[in-house]
Amino acid sequence: METQKTWNKFNDELYFFILKKTKSKDATNDIFQNTFLKIHENVSKLKKDEKARAWVFQIARNEIANYYTKEAVYVEKNSANISEPLQEYQSVCCFDKFIDDLPEIYKQVIELIYIKGLKQKDIATQLDISLENVKVRIKRGKDILKNKFNTCCKYEFDKNGKLIGESNCAACKAS
């Protein structure tokens, strides 16, 4: 089978397969292009045309995995300096107090992920709990923190859930 025939036969199905996995048009276009580049480079190695579909989709799955591996390395390099975000939030009134006041199960995961920079999967292993449980604890801990910032400090949250505005910590310091 040649590249053009492979393209004609699988391009739409392959594109939507990748899109379904990534849920991002930009990522899909990158992966789709890399997939067909690999197909073009290796089409001569395909010995049986009836195995073309499985071969093409395996290349796509590998390219999806490669894409996310590269993204993870990029994110890891960007977040390697964990002290910067920590310094950003230490200037926020009552930040340390609110973290310390969290119930221990939420405090533990919040500190491990946001202060120590561990990955959720590693936290699950370390705490001997499921990944889903880690995610739930993070969400609940963040909800408690948001509520405290909102009630005590009168911060507001933008549409992305980030703190905006100036603090008014008179109520916090009085308690």
Backbone as numpy.savetxt, mean C-alpha at the origin, in Angstrom:
# Nx Ny Nz CAx CAy CAz Cx Cy Cz
3.87 -19.45 -33.14 3.01 -18.28 -33.14 3.91 -17.05 -33.14
3.50 -16.02 -33.84 4.29 -14.80 -33.89 3.64 -13.72 -33.04
4.39 -12.66 -32.77 3.94 -11.61 -31.87 2.63 -10.97 -32.33
2.49 -10.70 -33.63 1.28 -10.05 -34.14 0.05 -10.92 -33.90
0.17 -12.21 -34.13 -0.95 -13.12 -33.89 -1.30 -13.17 -32.40
-0.28 -13.18 -31.57 -0.49 -13.18 -30.12 -1.21 -11.91 -29.71
-0.76 -10.79 -30.26 -1.39 -9.50 -29.97 -2.87 -9.53 -30.37
-3.13 -9.94 -31.60 -4.51 -9.97 -32.11 -5.41 -10.88 -31.27
-4.86 -11.96 -30.82 -5.66 -12.95 -30.11 -5.91 -12.60 -28.64
-4.91 -11.97 -27.98 -5.00 -11.82 -26.52 -4.99 -10.39 -25.99
-4.81 -9.37 -26.84 -4.56 -8.03 -26.29 -5.69 -7.51 -25.41
-6.93 -7.60 -25.84 -8.04 -7.07 -25.02 -8.19 -7.85 -23.71
-8.21 -9.14 -23.83 -8.39 -9.98 -22.64 -7.25 -9.77 -21.65
-6.03 -9.68 -22.17 -4.86 -9.48 -21.32 -4.89 -8.11 -20.64
-5.25 -7.09 -21.40 -5.31 -5.73 -20.84 -6.29 -5.69 -19.66
-7.47 -6.26 -19.83 -8.48 -6.22 -18.77 -8.12 -7.13 -17.60
-7.39 -8.21 -17.88 -6.88 -9.07 -16.82 -5.93 -8.27 -15.92
-5.01 -7.54 -16.55 -4.04 -6.74 -15.79 -4.75 -5.61 -15.05
-5.69 -4.96 -15.73 -6.43 -3.86 -15.11 -7.19 -4.34 -13.88
-7.77 -5.51 -13.96 -8.51 -6.07 -12.83 -7.58 -6.31 -11.65
-6.35 -6.72 -11.92 -5.40 -7.01 -10.84 -4.83 -5.73 -10.24
-4.60 -4.69 -11.06 -3.92 -3.49 -10.57 -4.86 -2.37 -10.18
-6.02 -2.31 -10.84 -7.01 -1.24 -10.61 -6.42 0.16 -10.86
-5.45 0.22 -11.75 -4.82 1.50 -12.10 -4.47 1.46 -13.59
-4.97 2.45 -14.34 -4.70 2.48 -15.78 -3.22 2.69 -16.05
-2.55 3.54 -15.26 -1.12 3.78 -15.47 -0.31 2.50 -15.25
-0.58 1.83 -14.15 0.12 0.58 -13.86 -0.19 -0.46 -14.93
-1.45 -0.54 -15.33 -1.85 -1.50 -16.35 -1.11 -1.25 -17.66
-1.02 0.00 -18.07 -0.32 0.31 -19.32 1.15 -0.07 -19.24
1.80 0.20 -18.12 3.21 -0.17 -17.95 3.38 -1.69 -18.01
2.56 -2.39 -17.25 2.67 -3.85 -17.20 2.32 -4.47 -18.54
1.28 -3.95 -19.18 0.85 -4.44 -20.49 1.97 -4.31 -21.52
2.61 -3.15 -21.52 3.72 -2.91 -22.45 4.89 -3.85 -22.16
5.25 -4.00 -20.90 6.35 -4.90 -20.54 6.03 -6.35 -20.88
4.76 -6.72 -20.70 4.34 -8.08 -21.02 4.54 -8.37 -22.50
4.07 -7.45 -23.35 4.22 -7.71 -24.79 5.66 -7.59 -25.26
6.45 -6.82 -24.58 7.88 -6.78 -24.90 8.50 -8.14 -24.61
8.17 -8.73 -23.47 8.69 -10.06 -23.12 8.16 -11.12 -24.09
6.89 -10.99 -24.46 6.31 -11.94 -25.42 7.07 -11.85 -26.74
7.30 -10.63 -27.21 8.01 -10.43 -28.47 9.42 -11.01 -28.41
10.10 -10.78 -27.29 11.48 -11.27 -27.15 11.56 -12.79 -27.05
10.51 -13.42 -26.55 10.57 -14.86 -26.27 9.60 -15.71 -27.07
8.91 -15.13 -28.03 7.89 -15.88 -28.78 8.49 -17.09 -29.49
9.74 -17.03 -29.84 10.37 -18.16 -30.53 10.53 -19.37 -29.60
10.49 -19.14 -28.30 10.65 -20.22 -27.33 9.35 -21.01 -27.11
8.23 -20.45 -27.55 6.95 -21.14 -27.40 6.88 -22.27 -28.43
6.81 -23.47 -27.92 6.87 -24.64 -28.81 5.48 -25.08 -29.31
4.45 -24.93 -28.48 3.11 -25.38 -28.86 2.15 -24.20 -28.81
1.53 -23.91 -29.95 0.59 -22.79 -30.04 -0.61 -22.94 -29.10
-1.01 -24.17 -28.80 -2.16 -24.36 -27.92 -1.86 -23.97 -26.47
-0.58 -23.79 -26.15 -0.21 -23.35 -24.80 0.06 -21.85 -24.74
-0.22 -21.16 -25.82 0.09 -19.73 -25.90 -0.66 -18.92 -24.83
-1.93 -19.22 -24.66 -2.73 -18.43 -23.70 -2.16 -18.54 -22.30
-1.88 -19.74 -21.83 -1.32 -19.95 -20.50 0.04 -19.26 -20.37
0.84 -19.36 -21.42 2.17 -18.74 -21.45 2.07 -17.22 -21.36
1.19 -16.62 -22.15 0.99 -15.17 -22.17 0.53 -14.68 -20.80
-0.43 -15.36 -20.21 -0.96 -14.92 -18.92 0.04 -15.14 -17.78
0.90 -16.14 -17.92 1.94 -16.34 -16.91 2.96 -15.20 -16.99
3.28 -14.77 -18.18 4.18 -13.62 -18.34 3.54 -12.39 -17.70
2.25 -12.20 -17.93 1.54 -11.05 -17.35 1.56 -11.12 -15.82
1.30 -12.31 -15.26 1.33 -12.45 -13.79 2.71 -12.13 -13.24
3.74 -12.59 -13.94 5.11 -12.29 -13.51 5.40 -10.79 -13.58
4.92 -10.14 -14.63 5.13 -8.69 -14.78 4.37 -7.91 -13.71
3.19 -8.38 -13.34 2.44 -7.73 -12.26 3.24 -7.85 -10.96
3.74 -9.05 -10.69 4.55 -9.25 -9.47 5.80 -8.37 -9.50
6.46 -8.30 -10.66 7.66 -7.46 -10.79 7.31 -5.99 -10.54
6.20 -5.56 -11.06 5.78 -4.17 -10.90 5.59 -3.84 -9.42
4.89 -4.72 -8.70 4.65 -4.45 -7.29 5.92 -4.59 -6.46
6.83 -5.46 -6.85 8.10 -5.56 -6.15 8.89 -4.27 -6.32
8.92 -3.74 -7.54 9.63 -2.46 -7.77 8.96 -1.34 -6.99
7.62 -1.31 -6.96 6.90 -0.29 -6.20 7.23 -0.39 -4.72
7.30 -1.61 -4.19 7.60 -1.79 -2.77 8.99 -1.29 -2.44
9.97 -1.56 -3.31 11.33 -1.08 -3.09 11.34 0.44 -3.12
10.60 1.03 -4.04 10.54 2.49 -4.14 9.93 3.09 -2.87
8.86 2.52 -2.40 8.20 3.01 -1.19 9.12 2.82 0.00
9.80 1.67 0.07 10.69 1.39 1.18 11.83 2.40 1.22
12.40 2.75 0.06 13.48 3.73 0.02 12.97 5.09 0.46
11.77 5.46 0.05 11.21 6.74 0.43 10.90 6.81 1.91
10.49 5.70 2.50 10.10 5.73 3.90 11.23 5.28 4.81
12.44 5.14 4.27 13.57 4.69 5.07 13.89 5.68 6.19
13.70 6.98 5.95 13.96 7.97 6.97 12.67 8.22 7.76
12.46 7.39 8.75 11.22 7.40 9.51 11.16 8.60 10.45
12.28 9.21 10.77 12.28 10.31 11.74 11.59 11.56 11.19
11.57 11.75 9.88 10.91 12.93 9.33 9.42 12.97 9.62
8.66 11.90 9.32 7.24 11.95 9.66 7.03 12.07 11.17
7.88 11.41 11.94 7.75 11.47 13.38 7.93 12.90 13.87
8.93 13.61 13.35 9.15 15.00 13.73 7.96 15.86 13.32
7.40 15.57 12.16 6.25 16.33 11.68 5.09 16.24 12.67
4.85 15.05 13.23 3.72 14.87 14.13 4.05 15.20 15.58
5.33 15.27 15.93 5.65 15.62 17.31 5.31 17.06 17.61
5.26 17.90 16.57 4.87 19.27 16.80 3.36 19.40 16.97
2.62 18.35 16.66 1.17 18.36 16.84 0.89 18.16 18.32
0.08 19.02 18.85 -0.19 18.98 20.28 -0.73 17.62 20.69
-0.29 17.14 21.82 -0.84 15.95 22.46 -0.59 14.64 21.71
0.21 14.66 20.67 0.42 13.45 19.86 0.89 12.29 20.72
1.98 12.51 21.49 2.52 11.43 22.32 1.51 10.98 23.38
0.81 11.93 23.96 -0.17 11.61 25.00 -1.28 10.73 24.41
-1.75 11.07 23.22 -2.82 10.30 22.60 -2.35 8.88 22.26
-1.13 8.76 21.79 -0.58 7.43 21.48 -0.50 6.62 22.77
0.03 7.22 23.84 0.16 6.51 25.11 -1.18 6.12 25.70
-2.22 6.90 25.43 -3.55 6.62 25.97 -4.31 5.54 25.20
-3.81 5.14 24.04 -4.49 4.09 23.26 -4.52 2.78 24.04
-5.56 1.98 23.88 -5.53 0.63 24.47 -4.30 -0.11 23.91
-3.70 -0.93 24.71 -2.42 -1.56 24.39 -2.42 -2.28 23.03
-3.51 -2.98 22.68 -3.50 -3.72 21.40 -3.41 -2.78 20.20
-3.98 -1.58 20.32 -3.91 -0.62 19.22 -2.59 0.15 19.26
-2.17 0.52 20.45 -0.92 1.26 20.63 0.26 0.47 20.04
0.26 -0.82 20.32 1.34 -1.70 19.87 1.47 -1.67 18.34
0.38 -1.88 17.61 0.47 -1.92 16.15 0.74 -0.53 15.56
0.15 0.51 16.15 0.39 1.88 15.65 1.87 2.23 15.78
2.48 1.91 16.92 3.90 2.21 17.11 4.76 1.38 16.16
4.43 0.11 16.00 5.24 -0.75 15.13 5.19 -0.31 13.67
4.03 0.11 13.21 3.91 0.47 11.80 4.33 1.90 11.52
3.90 2.84 12.35 4.14 4.25 12.04 5.40 4.82 12.67
5.85 4.26 13.77 7.04 4.80 14.41 8.26 3.96 14.08
8.11 2.62 14.12 9.25 1.76 13.79 9.32 1.43 12.31
8.23 1.64 11.58 8.24 1.44 10.13 8.18 0.01 9.67
7.65 -0.89 10.49 7.54 -2.29 10.08 6.38 -2.48 9.10
6.45 -3.55 8.33 5.37 -3.88 7.41 4.30 -4.65 8.17
3.06 -4.53 7.69 1.94 -5.19 8.36 2.14 -6.69 8.47
2.68 -7.31 7.43 2.91 -8.75 7.43 3.90 -9.14 8.53
4.95 -8.32 8.69 5.95 -8.59 9.72 5.37 -8.41 11.12
4.49 -7.43 11.27 3.84 -7.21 12.56 2.96 -8.41 12.91
2.23 -8.91 11.93 1.37 -10.08 12.17 2.20 -11.26 12.65
3.34 -11.47 12.02 4.21 -12.57 12.42 4.76 -12.33 13.82
5.23 -11.12 14.08 5.82 -10.78 15.37 4.82 -10.93 16.51
3.58 -10.50 16.27 2.56 -10.55 17.32 1.77 -11.86 17.32
2.05 -12.71 16.34 1.37 -13.99 16.19 -0.16 -13.81 16.07
-0.53 -12.87 15.19 -1.94 -12.65 14.87 -2.08 -12.61 13.35
-3.29 -12.64 12.86 -3.50 -12.64 11.41 -3.25 -11.24 10.84
-2.95 -11.18 9.56 -2.76 -9.91 8.86 -4.04 -9.08 8.92
-5.19 -9.73 8.78 -6.47 -9.02 8.86 -6.66 -8.38 10.22
-6.24 -9.08 11.28 -6.34 -8.55 12.63 -5.45 -7.32 12.79
-4.25 -7.35 12.20 -3.36 -6.19 12.24 -4.04 -4.99 11.57
-4.64 -5.23 10.40 -5.30 -4.15 9.66 -6.46 -3.56 10.47
-7.23 -4.41 11.12 -8.36 -3.95 11.93 -7.85 -3.11 13.10
-6.79 -3.57 13.75 -6.24 -2.83 14.89 -5.70 -1.47 14.46
-5.08 -1.43 13.30 -4.56 -0.14 12.79 -5.73 0.80 12.54
-6.76 0.31 11.88 -7.91 1.17 11.57 -8.58 1.66 12.85
-8.79 0.79 13.79 -9.45 1.19 15.04 -8.57 2.17 15.83
-7.27 1.91 15.86 -6.36 2.82 16.55 -6.36 4.20 15.92
-6.33 4.24 14.58 -6.38 5.52 13.87 -7.70 6.24 14.11
-8.79 5.49 14.17 -10.10 6.10 14.44 -10.13 6.74 15.83
-9.55 6.04 16.81 -9.50 6.59 18.16 -8.67 7.87 18.17
-7.51 7.84 17.49 -6.64 9.03 17.44 -7.35 10.20 16.75
-8.00 9.93 15.64 -8.72 10.99 14.93 -9.79 11.60 15.81
-10.51 10.75 16.52 -11.57 11.23 17.39 -10.98 12.12 18.50
-9.86 11.71 19.08 -9.23 12.50 20.14 -8.75 13.84 19.60
-8.13 13.83 18.44 -7.66 15.09 17.84 -8.85 16.02 17.55
-9.92 15.43 17.10 -11.09 16.23 16.75 -11.75 16.82 17.99
-11.94 15.99 19.04 -12.64 16.49 20.23 -11.76 17.39 21.07
-10.55 17.01 21.28 -9.70 17.74 22.21 -9.07 18.97 21.56
-8.42 18.78 20.45 -7.61 19.83 19.85 -8.35 20.66 18.82
-9.52 20.22 18.43 -10.34 20.91 17.44 -9.68 20.98 16.06
-8.81 19.99 15.78 -8.28 19.88 14.42 -9.42 19.45 13.51
-9.23 19.69 12.24 -10.17 19.18 11.24 -9.41 18.24 10.33
-10.14 17.47 9.57 -9.53 16.53 8.65 -9.95 16.86 7.23
-8.96 16.81 6.30 -9.31 17.04 4.90 -9.93 15.77 4.32
-10.25 15.80 3.02 -10.93 14.65 2.39 -10.07 13.39 2.39
-8.74 13.54 2.57 -7.85 12.38 2.61 -7.58 11.90 4.03
-8.23 12.56 5.02 -8.06 12.13 6.40 -6.84 12.71 7.09
-6.20 13.73 6.49 -5.03 14.35 7.10 -5.45 15.53 7.96
-4.68 15.76 9.02 -4.98 16.88 9.91 -4.76 18.20 9.21
-5.70 19.13 9.38 -5.53 20.48 8.85 -5.98 21.46 9.92
-5.56 22.68 9.79 -5.97 23.72 10.72 -4.97 23.87 11.85
-5.31 24.74 12.78 -4.48 25.01 13.93 -5.08 24.36 15.16
-4.21 23.97 16.08 -4.72 23.32 17.28 -5.23 24.35 18.28
-6.15 23.90 19.09 -6.67 24.69 20.20 -6.70 23.70 21.37
-5.57 23.58 22.04 -5.41 22.52 23.02 -5.75 22.93 24.44
-6.52 24.00 24.60 -6.87 24.44 25.94 -7.57 23.32 26.72
-8.47 22.61 26.05 -9.19 21.52 26.71 -8.27 20.36 27.06
-7.30 20.07 26.19 -6.37 18.96 26.43 -5.49 19.26 27.64
-4.97 20.46 27.71 -4.04 20.80 28.79 -4.76 20.92 30.12
-6.05 21.23 30.07 -6.81 21.35 31.30 -7.09 19.97 31.93
-7.11 18.94 31.09 -7.45 17.61 31.61 -6.24 16.84 32.08
